[in-house]
């Protein structure tokens, strides 16, 4: 069982013809449950900022408008992922097995990526590379 997890959230877009990543958060989770909680929390955070409730008093009247049905629904996908117990269990199983988990959702301009990986698996990977490197 892997006990500690490194989690990242990044937004990627094109700027000046190059793909640029903007870190939106990193968390070193001491437990699997906290890693899953943090990923769901960040996914909800992104969804709320992309698609806030129109009656939110922080926004002036008529400042939020619906988008066309042809626009990819990143907030909807993120909210659905957060509420899908089967997906959460699958992510938990992958992380517990020491595998990297990547959830990526895109719209026309931006890709949102949630990553999580076991710190123990990273250490073992680095240690394995050190063992296989010839000492010239």
GROMACS .gro file of N, CA, C and O in nm:
model
  544
    1UNK      N    1   0.085  -0.119   0.000
    1UNK     CA    2   0.000   0.000   0.000
    1UNK      C    3   0.089   0.124   0.000
    1UNK      O    4   0.185   0.133   0.075
    2UNK      N    5   0.054   0.218  -0.084
    2UNK     CA    6   0.127   0.344  -0.093
    2UNK      C    7   0.061   0.443   0.002
    2UNK      O    8  -0.060   0.458   0.004
    3UNK      N    9   0.144   0.511   0.081
    3UNK     CA   10   0.092   0.592   0.191
    3UNK      C   11   0.090   0.742   0.167
    3UNK      O   12   0.022   0.813   0.239
    4UNK      N   13   0.165   0.791   0.069
    4UNK     CA   14   0.175   0.935   0.049
    4UNK      C   15   0.165   0.963  -0.101
    4UNK      O   16   0.220   0.889  -0.182
    5UNK      N   17   0.094   1.071  -0.136
    5UNK     CA   18   0.066   1.098  -0.277
    5UNK      C   19   0.093   1.244  -0.310
    5UNK      O   20   0.064   1.333  -0.231
    6UNK      N   21   0.149   1.266  -0.428
    6UNK     CA   22   0.175   1.400  -0.478
    6UNK      C   23   0.069   1.430  -0.584
    6UNK      O   24   0.053   1.354  -0.679
    7UNK      N   25  -0.003   1.539  -0.565
    7UNK     CA   26  -0.115   1.575  -0.653
    7UNK      C   27  -0.087   1.712  -0.715
    7UNK      O   28  -0.038   1.803  -0.648
    8UNK      N   29  -0.122   1.725  -0.843
    8UNK     CA   30  -0.101   1.851  -0.916
    8UNK      C   31  -0.226   1.882  -0.999
    8UNK      O   32  -0.290   1.792  -1.051
    9UNK      N   33  -0.252   2.011  -1.015
    9UNK     CA   34  -0.354   2.058  -1.109
    9UNK      C   35  -0.288   2.166  -1.195
    9UNK      O   36  -0.226   2.258  -1.143
   10UNK      N   37  -0.302   2.150  -1.326
   10UNK     CA   38  -0.238   2.243  -1.421
   10UNK      C   39  -0.336   2.274  -1.533
   10UNK      O   40  -0.412   2.188  -1.575
   11UNK      N   41  -0.332   2.398  -1.581
   11UNK     CA   42  -0.407   2.439  -1.700
   11UNK      C   43  -0.306   2.463  -1.811
   11UNK      O   44  -0.202   2.527  -1.789
   12UNK      N   45  -0.333   2.409  -1.930
   12UNK     CA   46  -0.244   2.425  -2.045
   12UNK      C   47  -0.317   2.501  -2.155
   12UNK      O   48  -0.435   2.475  -2.181
   13UNK      N   49  -0.246   2.592  -2.218
   13UNK     CA   50  -0.301   2.667  -2.330
   13UNK      C   51  -0.190   2.705  -2.425
   13UNK      O   52  -0.073   2.677  -2.400
   14UNK      N   53  -0.227   2.770  -2.534
   14UNK     CA   54  -0.131   2.813  -2.634
   14UNK      C   55  -0.107   2.963  -2.616
   14UNK      O   56  -0.201   3.042  -2.609
   15UNK      N   57   0.021   3.000  -2.609
   15UNK     CA   58   0.059   3.141  -2.597
   15UNK      C   59   0.180   3.162  -2.686
   15UNK      O   60   0.282   3.095  -2.670
   16UNK      N   61   0.169   3.254  -2.781
   16UNK     CA   62   0.280   3.280  -2.871
   16UNK      C   63   0.318   3.159  -2.953
   16UNK      O   64   0.435   3.140  -2.985
   17UNK      N   65   0.221   3.074  -2.982
   17UNK     CA   66   0.247   2.954  -3.061
   17UNK      C   67   0.305   2.837  -2.983
   17UNK      O   68   0.332   2.733  -3.041
   18UNK      N   69   0.324   2.853  -2.853
   18UNK     CA   70   0.378   2.746  -2.770
   18UNK      C   71   0.278   2.702  -2.665
   18UNK      O   72   0.201   2.783  -2.614
   19UNK      N   73   0.281   2.574  -2.633
   19UNK     CA   74   0.196   2.520  -2.526
   19UNK      C   75   0.258   2.560  -2.392
   19UNK      O   76   0.375   2.532  -2.364
   20UNK      N   77   0.179   2.626  -2.309
   20UNK     CA   78   0.224   2.677  -2.180
   20UNK      C   79   0.139   2.614  -2.070
   20UNK      O   80   0.016   2.609  -2.081
   21UNK      N   81   0.202   2.569  -1.964
   21UNK     CA   82   0.132   2.516  -1.848
   21UNK      C   83   0.132   2.616  -1.734
   21UNK      O   84   0.234   2.677  -1.704
   22UNK      N   85   0.015   2.631  -1.673
   22UNK     CA   86   0.003   2.721  -1.558
   22UNK      C   87  -0.039   2.636  -1.437
   22UNK      O   88  -0.150   2.582  -1.435
   23UNK      N   89   0.050   2.621  -1.339
   23UNK     CA   90   0.013   2.542  -1.221
   23UNK      C   91  -0.102   2.607  -1.145
   23UNK      O   92  -0.101   2.727  -1.119
   24UNK      N   93  -0.201   2.526  -1.111
   24UNK     CA   94  -0.315   2.575  -1.034
   24UNK      C   95  -0.314   2.522  -0.891
   24UNK      O   96  -0.401   2.558  -0.812
   25UNK      N   97  -0.220   2.435  -0.860
   25UNK     CA   98  -0.209   2.386  -0.723
   25UNK      C   99  -0.134   2.255  -0.715
   25UNK      O  100  -0.133   2.177  -0.810
   26UNK      N  101  -0.071   2.235  -0.601
   26UNK     CA  102   0.001   2.112  -0.571
   26UNK      C  103  -0.026   2.078  -0.425
   26UNK      O  104  -0.037   2.167  -0.341
   27UNK      N  105  -0.039   1.949  -0.398
   27UNK     CA  106  -0.067   1.904  -0.262
   27UNK      C  107   0.003   1.771  -0.239
   27UNK      O  108  -0.006   1.681  -0.321
   28UNK      N  109   0.073   1.761  -0.129
   28UNK     CA  110   0.134   1.633  -0.090
   28UNK      C  111   0.042   1.573   0.015
   28UNK      O  112   0.042   1.615   0.131
   29UNK      N  113  -0.035   1.474  -0.029
   29UNK     CA  114  -0.138   1.414   0.057
   29UNK      C  115  -0.079   1.302   0.141
   29UNK      O  116  -0.016   1.211   0.088
   30UNK      N  117  -0.099   1.306   0.272
   30UNK     CA  118  -0.045   1.202   0.358
   30UNK      C  119  -0.124   1.070   0.353
   30UNK      O  120  -0.077   0.970   0.404
   31UNK      N  121  -0.242   1.072   0.291
   31UNK     CA  122  -0.323   0.949   0.280
   31UNK      C  123  -0.391   0.946   0.143
   31UNK      O  124  -0.408   1.049   0.077
   32UNK      N  125  -0.433   0.827   0.105
   32UNK     CA  126  -0.507   0.809  -0.020
   32UNK      C  127  -0.639   0.887  -0.014
   32UNK      O  128  -0.676   0.954  -0.111
   33UNK      N  129  -0.707   0.881   0.098
   33UNK     CA  130  -0.835   0.951   0.111
   33UNK      C  131  -0.818   1.101   0.092
   33UNK      O  132  -0.901   1.166   0.025
   34UNK      N  133  -0.712   1.159   0.146
   34UNK     CA  134  -0.689   1.303   0.130
   34UNK      C  135  -0.648   1.337  -0.013
   34UNK      O  136  -0.682   1.444  -0.063
   35UNK      N  137  -0.575   1.248  -0.080
   35UNK     CA  138  -0.541   1.272  -0.221
   35UNK      C  139  -0.668   1.277  -0.305
   35UNK      O  140  -0.685   1.368  -0.388
   36UNK      N  141  -0.759   1.184  -0.283
   36UNK     CA  142  -0.885   1.183  -0.358
   36UNK      C  143  -0.969   1.306  -0.324
   36UNK      O  144  -1.028   1.368  -0.414
   37UNK      N  145  -0.976   1.341  -0.197
   37UNK     CA  146  -1.053   1.458  -0.156
   37UNK      C  147  -0.998   1.583  -0.225
   37UNK      O  148  -1.073   1.665  -0.278
   38UNK      N  149  -0.864   1.599  -0.225
   38UNK     CA  150  -0.804   1.719  -0.283
   38UNK      C  151  -0.832   1.726  -0.433
   38UNK      O  152  -0.863   1.833  -0.485
   39UNK      N  153  -0.822   1.614  -0.503
   39UNK     CA  154  -0.848   1.614  -0.647
   39UNK      C  155  -0.994   1.652  -0.675
   39UNK      O  156  -1.022   1.731  -0.765
   40UNK      N  157  -1.087   1.598  -0.598
   40UNK     CA  158  -1.228   1.635  -0.615
   40UNK      C  159  -1.249   1.783  -0.583
   40UNK      O  160  -1.321   1.853  -0.653
   41UNK      N  161  -1.186   1.830  -0.477
   41UNK     CA  162  -1.199   1.970  -0.438
   41UNK      C  163  -1.147   2.063  -0.547
   41UNK      O  164  -1.210   2.162  -0.581
   42UNK      N  165  -1.032   2.032  -0.605
   42UNK     CA  166  -0.976   2.115  -0.713
   42UNK      C  167  -1.063   2.108  -0.838
   42UNK      O  168  -1.081   2.208  -0.907
   43UNK      N  169  -1.115   1.989  -0.871
   43UNK     CA  170  -1.203   1.977  -0.987
   43UNK      C  171  -1.328   2.062  -0.967
   43UNK      O  172  -1.371   2.133  -1.059
   44UNK      N  173  -1.385   2.059  -0.848
   44UNK     CA  174  -1.502   2.143  -0.817
   44UNK      C  175  -1.467   2.291  -0.822
   44UNK      O  176  -1.546   2.373  -0.871
   45UNK      N  177  -1.350   2.326  -0.772
   45UNK     CA  178  -1.303   2.464  -0.772
   45UNK      C  179  -1.293   2.517  -0.916
   45UNK      O  180  -1.337   2.628  -0.946
   46UNK      N  181  -1.233   2.437  -1.006
   46UNK     CA  182  -1.222   2.477  -1.147
   46UNK      C  183  -1.361   2.492  -1.207
   46UNK      O  184  -1.391   2.591  -1.275
   47UNK      N  185  -1.447   2.393  -1.184
   47UNK     CA  186  -1.582   2.396  -1.241
   47UNK      C  187  -1.658   2.520  -1.196
   47UNK      O  188  -1.725   2.585  -1.278
   48UNK      N  189  -1.648   2.555  -1.070
   48UNK     CA  190  -1.720   2.672  -1.019
   48UNK      C  191  -1.668   2.802  -1.080
   48UNK      O  192  -1.744   2.894  -1.104
   49UNK      N  193  -1.539   2.809  -1.108
   49UNK     CA  194  -1.485   2.930  -1.168
   49UNK      C  195  -1.516   2.940  -1.317
   49UNK      O  196  -1.531   3.049  -1.370
   50UNK      N  197  -1.525   2.826  -1.384
   50UNK     CA  198  -1.560   2.827  -1.526
   50UNK      C  199  -1.709   2.847  -1.547
   50UNK      O  200  -1.751   2.903  -1.649
   51UNK      N  201  -1.789   2.799  -1.454
   51UNK     CA  202  -1.935   2.802  -1.469
   51UNK      C  203  -2.001   2.837  -1.336
   51UNK      O  204  -2.062   2.752  -1.272
   52UNK      N  205  -1.987   2.963  -1.292
   52UNK     CA  206  -2.046   3.000  -1.163
   52UNK      C  207  -2.198   3.006  -1.173
   52UNK      O  208  -2.255   3.020  -1.281
   53UNK      N  209  -2.261   2.996  -1.059
   53UNK     CA  210  -2.407   3.007  -1.054
   53UNK      C  211  -2.448   3.149  -1.091
   53UNK      O  212  -2.394   3.246  -1.037
   54UNK      N  213  -2.542   3.165  -1.184
   54UNK     CA  214  -2.578   3.301  -1.231
   54UNK      C  215  -2.636   3.391  -1.123
   54UNK      O  216  -2.630   3.514  -1.136
   55UNK      N  217  -2.691   3.336  -1.017
   55UNK     CA  218  -2.750   3.418  -0.910
   55UNK      C  219  -2.649   3.456  -0.802
   55UNK      O  220  -2.686   3.517  -0.702
   56UNK      N  221  -2.522   3.424  -0.823
   56UNK     CA  222  -2.419   3.458  -0.726
   56UNK      C  223  -2.412   3.611  -0.712
   56UNK      O  224  -2.392   3.681  -0.811
   57UNK      N  225  -2.426   3.663  -0.591
   57UNK     CA  226  -2.427   3.809  -0.572
   57UNK      C  227  -2.292   3.875  -0.601
   57UNK      O  228  -2.285   3.998  -0.610
   58UNK      N  229  -2.185   3.798  -0.616
   58UNK     CA  230  -2.055   3.857  -0.646
   58UNK      C  231  -2.045   3.906  -0.790
   58UNK      O  232  -1.954   3.980  -0.824
   59UNK      N  233  -2.139   3.864  -0.876
   59UNK     CA  234  -2.136   3.904  -1.016
   59UNK      C  235  -2.247   4.005  -1.044
   59UNK      O  236  -2.360   3.988  -1.000
   60UNK      N  237  -2.215   4.111  -1.119
   60UNK     CA  238  -2.319   4.209  -1.153
   60UNK      C  239  -2.430   4.144  -1.236
   60UNK      O  240  -2.405   4.045  -1.306
   61UNK      N  241  -2.550   4.197  -1.232
   61UNK     CA  242  -2.659   4.142  -1.312
   61UNK      C  243  -2.622   4.137  -1.460
   61UNK      O  244  -2.557   4.227  -1.513
   62UNK      N  245  -2.659   4.030  -1.527
   62UNK     CA  246  -2.638   4.007  -1.671
   62UNK      C  247  -2.490   3.998  -1.710
   62UNK      O  248  -2.457   4.012  -1.827
   63UNK      N  249  -2.401   3.974  -1.615
   63UNK     CA  250  -2.258   3.962  -1.649
   63UNK      C  251  -2.221   3.819  -1.688
   63UNK      O  252  -2.114   3.797  -1.744
   64UNK      N  253  -2.308   3.724  -1.659
   64UNK     CA  254  -2.284   3.585  -1.696
   64UNK      C  255  -2.388   3.546  -1.800
   64UNK      O  256  -2.507   3.567  -1.781
   65UNK      N  257  -2.339   3.490  -1.911
   65UNK     CA  258  -2.430   3.450  -2.019
   65UNK      C  259  -2.404   3.304  -2.055
   65UNK      O  260  -2.291   3.256  -2.047
   66UNK      N  261  -2.508   3.232  -2.096
   66UNK     CA  262  -2.488   3.093  -2.136
   66UNK      C  263  -2.406   3.086  -2.265
   66UNK      O  264  -2.404   3.179  -2.345
   67UNK      N  265  -2.336   2.975  -2.283
   67UNK     CA  266  -2.258   2.952  -2.404
   67UNK      C  267  -2.336   2.857  -2.495
   67UNK      O  268  -2.432   2.792  -2.452
   68UNK      N  269  -2.293   2.847  -2.618
   68UNK     CA  270  -2.361   2.761  -2.715
   68UNK      C  271  -2.348   2.614  -2.675
   68UNK      O  272  -2.253   2.575  -2.607
   69UNK      N  273  -2.442   2.533  -2.720
   69UNK     CA  274  -2.439   2.390  -2.691
   69UNK      C  275  -2.320   2.319  -2.754
   69UNK      O  276  -2.285   2.209  -2.715
   70UNK      N  277  -2.255   2.383  -2.850
   70UNK     CA  278  -2.141   2.321  -2.918
   70UNK      C  279  -2.011   2.338  -2.840
   70UNK      O  280  -1.911   2.274  -2.872
   71UNK      N  281  -2.011   2.423  -2.736
   71UNK     CA  282  -1.892   2.445  -2.655
   71UNK      C  283  -1.875   2.327  -2.560
   71UNK      O  284  -1.970   2.287  -2.492
   72UNK      N  285  -1.754   2.266  -2.554
   72UNK     CA  286  -1.733   2.154  -2.461
   72UNK      C  287  -1.764   2.196  -2.317
   72UNK      O  288  -1.725   2.304  -2.273
   73UNK      N  289  -1.833   2.109  -2.245
   73UNK     CA  290  -1.878   2.139  -2.109
   73UNK      C  291  -1.778   2.089  -2.006
   73UNK      O  292  -1.802   1.990  -1.937
   74UNK      N  293  -1.665   2.157  -1.995
   74UNK     CA  294  -1.561   2.117  -1.898
   74UNK      C  295  -1.616   2.118  -1.756
   74UNK      O  296  -1.596   2.021  -1.681
   75UNK      N  297  -1.687   2.223  -1.713
   75UNK     CA  298  -1.740   2.221  -1.576
   75UNK      C  299  -1.833   2.102  -1.551
   75UNK      O  300  -1.827   2.040  -1.445
   76UNK      N  301  -1.917   2.070  -1.648
   76UNK     CA  302  -2.008   1.957  -1.633
   76UNK      C  303  -1.934   1.825  -1.620
   76UNK      O  304  -1.969   1.739  -1.538
   77UNK      N  305  -1.829   1.807  -1.701
   77UNK     CA  306  -1.749   1.685  -1.695
   77UNK      C  307  -1.679   1.675  -1.559
   77UNK      O  308  -1.676   1.568  -1.497
   78UNK      N  309  -1.623   1.786  -1.513
   78UNK     CA  310  -1.555   1.784  -1.382
   78UNK      C  311  -1.652   1.754  -1.269
   78UNK      O  312  -1.621   1.674  -1.180
   79UNK      N  313  -1.770   1.815  -1.272
   79UNK     CA  314  -1.869   1.788  -1.168
   79UNK      C  315  -1.916   1.642  -1.173
   79UNK      O  316  -1.935   1.579  -1.069
   80UNK      N  317  -1.935   1.590  -1.293
   80UNK     CA  318  -1.977   1.450  -1.308
   80UNK      C  319  -1.869   1.357  -1.253
   80UNK      O  320  -1.899   1.258  -1.185
   81UNK      N  321  -1.742   1.386  -1.282
   81UNK     CA  322  -1.632   1.303  -1.232
   81UNK      C  323  -1.630   1.304  -1.078
   81UNK      O  324  -1.612   1.200  -1.016
   82UNK      N  325  -1.650   1.422  -1.020
   82UNK     CA  326  -1.650   1.433  -0.874
   82UNK      C  327  -1.761   1.348  -0.811
   82UNK      O  328  -1.743   1.293  -0.703
   83UNK      N  329  -1.874   1.341  -0.877
   83UNK     CA  330  -1.989   1.270  -0.821
   83UNK      C  331  -1.999   1.123  -0.859
   83UNK      O  332  -2.091   1.054  -0.815
   84UNK      N  333  -1.905   1.073  -0.937
   84UNK     CA  334  -1.910   0.934  -0.984
   84UNK      C  335  -1.830   0.844  -0.890
   84UNK      O  336  -1.707   0.840  -0.895
   85UNK      N  337  -1.900   0.770  -0.805
   85UNK     CA  338  -1.835   0.683  -0.707
   85UNK      C  339  -1.749   0.577  -0.775
   85UNK      O  340  -1.642   0.541  -0.725
   86UNK      N  341  -1.793   0.527  -0.889
   86UNK     CA  342  -1.716   0.427  -0.962
   86UNK      C  343  -1.583   0.482  -1.010
   86UNK      O  344  -1.479   0.415  -1.000
   87UNK      N  345  -1.584   0.604  -1.062
   87UNK     CA  346  -1.460   0.668  -1.106
   87UNK      C  347  -1.366   0.694  -0.988
   87UNK      O  348  -1.245   0.676  -0.999
   88UNK      N  349  -1.423   0.735  -0.876
   88UNK     CA  350  -1.341   0.760  -0.758
   88UNK      C  351  -1.275   0.631  -0.709
   88UNK      O  352  -1.158   0.631  -0.671
   89UNK      N  353  -1.349   0.522  -0.714
   89UNK     CA  354  -1.293   0.393  -0.673
   89UNK      C  355  -1.183   0.348  -0.768
   89UNK      O  356  -1.080   0.296  -0.725
   90UNK      N  357  -1.204   0.369  -0.897
   90UNK     CA  358  -1.103   0.334  -0.996
   90UNK      C  359  -0.973   0.413  -0.973
   90UNK      O  360  -0.863   0.357  -0.974
   91UNK      N  361  -0.986   0.543  -0.948
   91UNK     CA  362  -0.869   0.627  -0.919
   91UNK      C  363  -0.800   0.578  -0.793
   91UNK      O  364  -0.677   0.566  -0.788
   92UNK      N  365  -0.877   0.547  -0.690
   92UNK     CA  366  -0.820   0.497  -0.564
   92UNK      C  367  -0.743   0.367  -0.587
   92UNK      O  368  -0.631   0.350  -0.535
   93UNK      N  369  -0.798   0.276  -0.666
   93UNK     CA  370  -0.731   0.149  -0.695
   93UNK      C  371  -0.600   0.171  -0.770
   93UNK      O  372  -0.499   0.108  -0.739
   94UNK      N  373  -0.601   0.261  -0.868
   94UNK     CA  374  -0.480   0.289  -0.946
   94UNK      C  375  -0.372   0.350  -0.857
   94UNK      O  376  -0.256   0.309  -0.864
   95UNK      N  377  -0.410   0.446  -0.775
   95UNK     CA  378  -0.312   0.509  -0.685
   95UNK      C  379  -0.258   0.409  -0.582
   95UNK      O  380  -0.138   0.407  -0.555
   96UNK      N  381  -0.347   0.328  -0.527
   96UNK     CA  382  -0.305   0.229  -0.428
   96UNK      C  383  -0.208   0.128  -0.488
   96UNK      O  384  -0.121   0.075  -0.418
   97UNK      N  385  -0.220   0.104  -0.618
   97UNK     CA  386  -0.131   0.011  -0.687
   97UNK      C  387   0.000   0.078  -0.728
   97UNK      O  388   0.087   0.014  -0.787
   98UNK      N  389   0.015   0.208  -0.701
   98UNK     CA  390   0.138   0.278  -0.733
   98UNK      C  391   0.143   0.336  -0.872
   98UNK      O  392   0.249   0.376  -0.919
   99UNK      N  393   0.029   0.342  -0.941
   99UNK     CA  394   0.026   0.395  -1.077
   99UNK      C  395  -0.014   0.542  -1.079
   99UNK      O  396  -0.093   0.588  -0.998
  100UNK      N  397   0.041   0.613  -1.175
  100UNK     CA  398   0.008   0.753  -1.199
  100UNK      C  399  -0.136   0.763  -1.250
  100UNK      O  400  -0.179   0.684  -1.334
  101UNK      N  401  -0.210   0.861  -1.197
  101UNK     CA  402  -0.346   0.887  -1.244
  101UNK      C  403  -0.347   1.025  -1.308
  101UNK      O  404  -0.298   1.122  -1.249
  102UNK      N  405  -0.402   1.032  -1.429
  102UNK     CA  406  -0.413   1.160  -1.501
  102UNK      C  407  -0.556   1.175  -1.551
  102UNK      O  408  -0.607   1.089  -1.621
  103UNK      N  409  -0.619   1.285  -1.513
  103UNK     CA  410  -0.752   1.319  -1.562
  103UNK      C  411  -0.736   1.450  -1.638
  103UNK      O  412  -0.689   1.549  -1.581
  104UNK      N  413  -0.771   1.448  -1.766
  104UNK     CA  414  -0.755   1.567  -1.850
  104UNK      C  415  -0.886   1.597  -1.921
  104UNK      O  416  -0.947   1.508  -1.979
  105UNK      N  417  -0.927   1.722  -1.917
  105UNK     CA  418  -1.050   1.769  -1.980
  105UNK      C  419  -1.016   1.896  -2.056
  105UNK      O  420  -0.946   1.983  -2.004
  106UNK      N  421  -1.067   1.908  -2.180
  106UNK     CA  422  -1.032   2.023  -2.264
  106UNK      C  423  -1.156   2.093  -2.317
  106UNK      O  424  -1.258   2.030  -2.342
  107UNK      N  425  -1.141   2.224  -2.337
  107UNK     CA  426  -1.237   2.300  -2.416
  107UNK      C  427  -1.161   2.355  -2.537
  107UNK      O  428  -1.054   2.306  -2.570
  108UNK      N  429  -1.215   2.456  -2.602
  108UNK     CA  430  -1.153   2.508  -2.724
  108UNK      C  431  -1.017   2.574  -2.701
  108UNK      O  432  -0.936   2.581  -2.793
  109UNK      N  433  -0.991   2.622  -2.581
  109UNK     CA  434  -0.868   2.699  -2.557
  109UNK      C  435  -0.776   2.640  -2.451
  109UNK      O  436  -0.658   2.673  -2.450
  110UNK      N  437  -0.829   2.556  -2.364
  110UNK     CA  438  -0.751   2.516  -2.246
  110UNK      C  439  -0.771   2.368  -2.215
  110UNK      O  440  -0.881   2.315  -2.230
  111UNK      N  441  -0.663   2.304  -2.170
  111UNK     CA  442  -0.671   2.168  -2.117
  111UNK      C  443  -0.646   2.176  -1.966
  111UNK      O  444  -0.550   2.241  -1.923
  112UNK      N  445  -0.734   2.115  -1.889
  112UNK     CA  446  -0.721   2.110  -1.744
  112UNK      C  447  -0.678   1.970  -1.707
  112UNK      O  448  -0.742   1.873  -1.746
  113UNK      N  449  -0.569   1.960  -1.630
  113UNK     CA  450  -0.511   1.829  -1.597
  113UNK      C  451  -0.500   1.814  -1.446
  113UNK      O  452  -0.446   1.899  -1.378
  114UNK      N  453  -0.553   1.702  -1.397
  114UNK     CA  454  -0.535   1.663  -1.257
  114UNK      C  455  -0.446   1.540  -1.258
  114UNK      O  456  -0.474   1.443  -1.330
  115UNK      N  457  -0.337   1.545  -1.183
  115UNK     CA  458  -0.242   1.434  -1.173
  115UNK      C  459  -0.225   1.394  -1.028
  115UNK      O  460  -0.225   1.480  -0.940
  116UNK      N  461  -0.209   1.265  -1.006
  116UNK     CA  462  -0.174   1.216  -0.873
  116UNK      C  463  -0.085   1.094  -0.889
  116UNK      O  464  -0.103   1.015  -0.982
  117UNK      N  465   0.012   1.083  -0.800
  117UNK     CA  466   0.102   0.968  -0.804
  117UNK      C  467   0.155   0.940  -0.664
  117UNK      O  468   0.164   1.029  -0.580
  118UNK      N  469   0.192   0.817  -0.644
  118UNK     CA  470   0.245   0.773  -0.517
  118UNK      C  471   0.387   0.823  -0.500
  118UNK      O  472   0.471   0.807  -0.589
  119UNK      N  473   0.416   0.883  -0.385
  119UNK     CA  474   0.552   0.927  -0.355
  119UNK      C  475   0.643   0.804  -0.345
  119UNK      O  476   0.756   0.806  -0.392
  120UNK      N  477   0.592   0.696  -0.287
  120UNK     CA  478   0.671   0.573  -0.277
  120UNK      C  479   0.707   0.519  -0.414
  120UNK      O  480   0.820   0.475  -0.437
  121UNK      N  481   0.613   0.521  -0.508
  121UNK     CA  482   0.640   0.472  -0.643
  121UNK      C  483   0.746   0.558  -0.711
  121UNK      O  484   0.832   0.507  -0.782
  122UNK      N  485   0.740   0.689  -0.691
  122UNK     CA  486   0.842   0.779  -0.746
  122UNK      C  487   0.979   0.747  -0.690
  122UNK      O  488   1.078   0.741  -0.763
  123UNK      N  489   0.985   0.724  -0.560
  123UNK     CA  490   1.114   0.691  -0.497
  123UNK      C  491   1.169   0.559  -0.552
  123UNK      O  492   1.287   0.547  -0.580
  124UNK      N  493   1.080   0.459  -0.565
  124UNK     CA  494   1.124   0.329  -0.617
  124UNK      C  495   1.172   0.342  -0.760
  124UNK      O  496   1.270   0.280  -0.800
  125UNK      N  497   1.105   0.426  -0.839
  125UNK     CA  498   1.144   0.446  -0.978
  125UNK      C  499   1.283   0.511  -0.985
  125UNK      O  500   1.369   0.469  -1.061
  126UNK      N  501   1.305   0.613  -0.904
  126UNK     CA  502   1.436   0.679  -0.902
  126UNK      C  503   1.545   0.585  -0.853
  126UNK      O  504   1.655   0.583  -0.906
  127UNK      N  505   1.514   0.507  -0.751
  127UNK     CA  506   1.610   0.414  -0.695
  127UNK      C  507   1.645   0.307  -0.799
  127UNK      O  508   1.761   0.270  -0.816
  128UNK      N  509   1.545   0.261  -0.874
  128UNK     CA  510   1.567   0.161  -0.978
  128UNK      C  511   1.658   0.214  -1.088
  128UNK      O  512   1.745   0.143  -1.137
  129UNK      N  513   1.640   0.340  -1.126
  129UNK     CA  514   1.727   0.401  -1.226
  129UNK      C  515   1.870   0.413  -1.175
  129UNK      O  516   1.966   0.393  -1.249
  130UNK      N  517   1.886   0.447  -1.048
  130UNK     CA  518   2.020   0.460  -0.990
  130UNK      C  519   2.091   0.325  -0.988
  130UNK      O  520   2.212   0.319  -1.013
  131UNK      N  521   2.018   0.218  -0.963
  131UNK     CA  522   2.078   0.086  -0.960
  131UNK      C  523   2.122   0.038  -1.099
  131UNK      O  524   2.219  -0.034  -1.113
  132UNK      N  525   2.048   0.082  -1.202
  132UNK     CA  526   2.077   0.034  -1.336
  132UNK      C  527   2.175   0.124  -1.414
  132UNK      O  528   2.211   0.093  -1.525
  133UNK      N  529   2.217   0.233  -1.354
  133UNK     CA  530   2.310   0.325  -1.421
  133UNK      C  531   2.452   0.274  -1.401
  133UNK      O  532   2.496   0.252  -1.288
  134UNK      N  533   2.523   0.250  -1.512
  134UNK     CA  534   2.661   0.201  -1.499
  134UNK      C  535   2.753   0.307  -1.438
  134UNK      O  536   2.740   0.425  -1.466
  135UNK      N  537   2.841   0.261  -1.353
  135UNK     CA  538   2.940   0.351  -1.291
  135UNK      C  539   3.064   0.348  -1.379
  135UNK      O  540   3.145   0.258  -1.371
  136UNK      N  541   3.077   0.446  -1.466
  136UNK     CA  542   3.186   0.448  -1.564
  136UNK      C  543   3.312   0.466  -1.499
  136UNK      O  544   3.399   0.500  -1.463
   0.00000   0.00000   0.00000
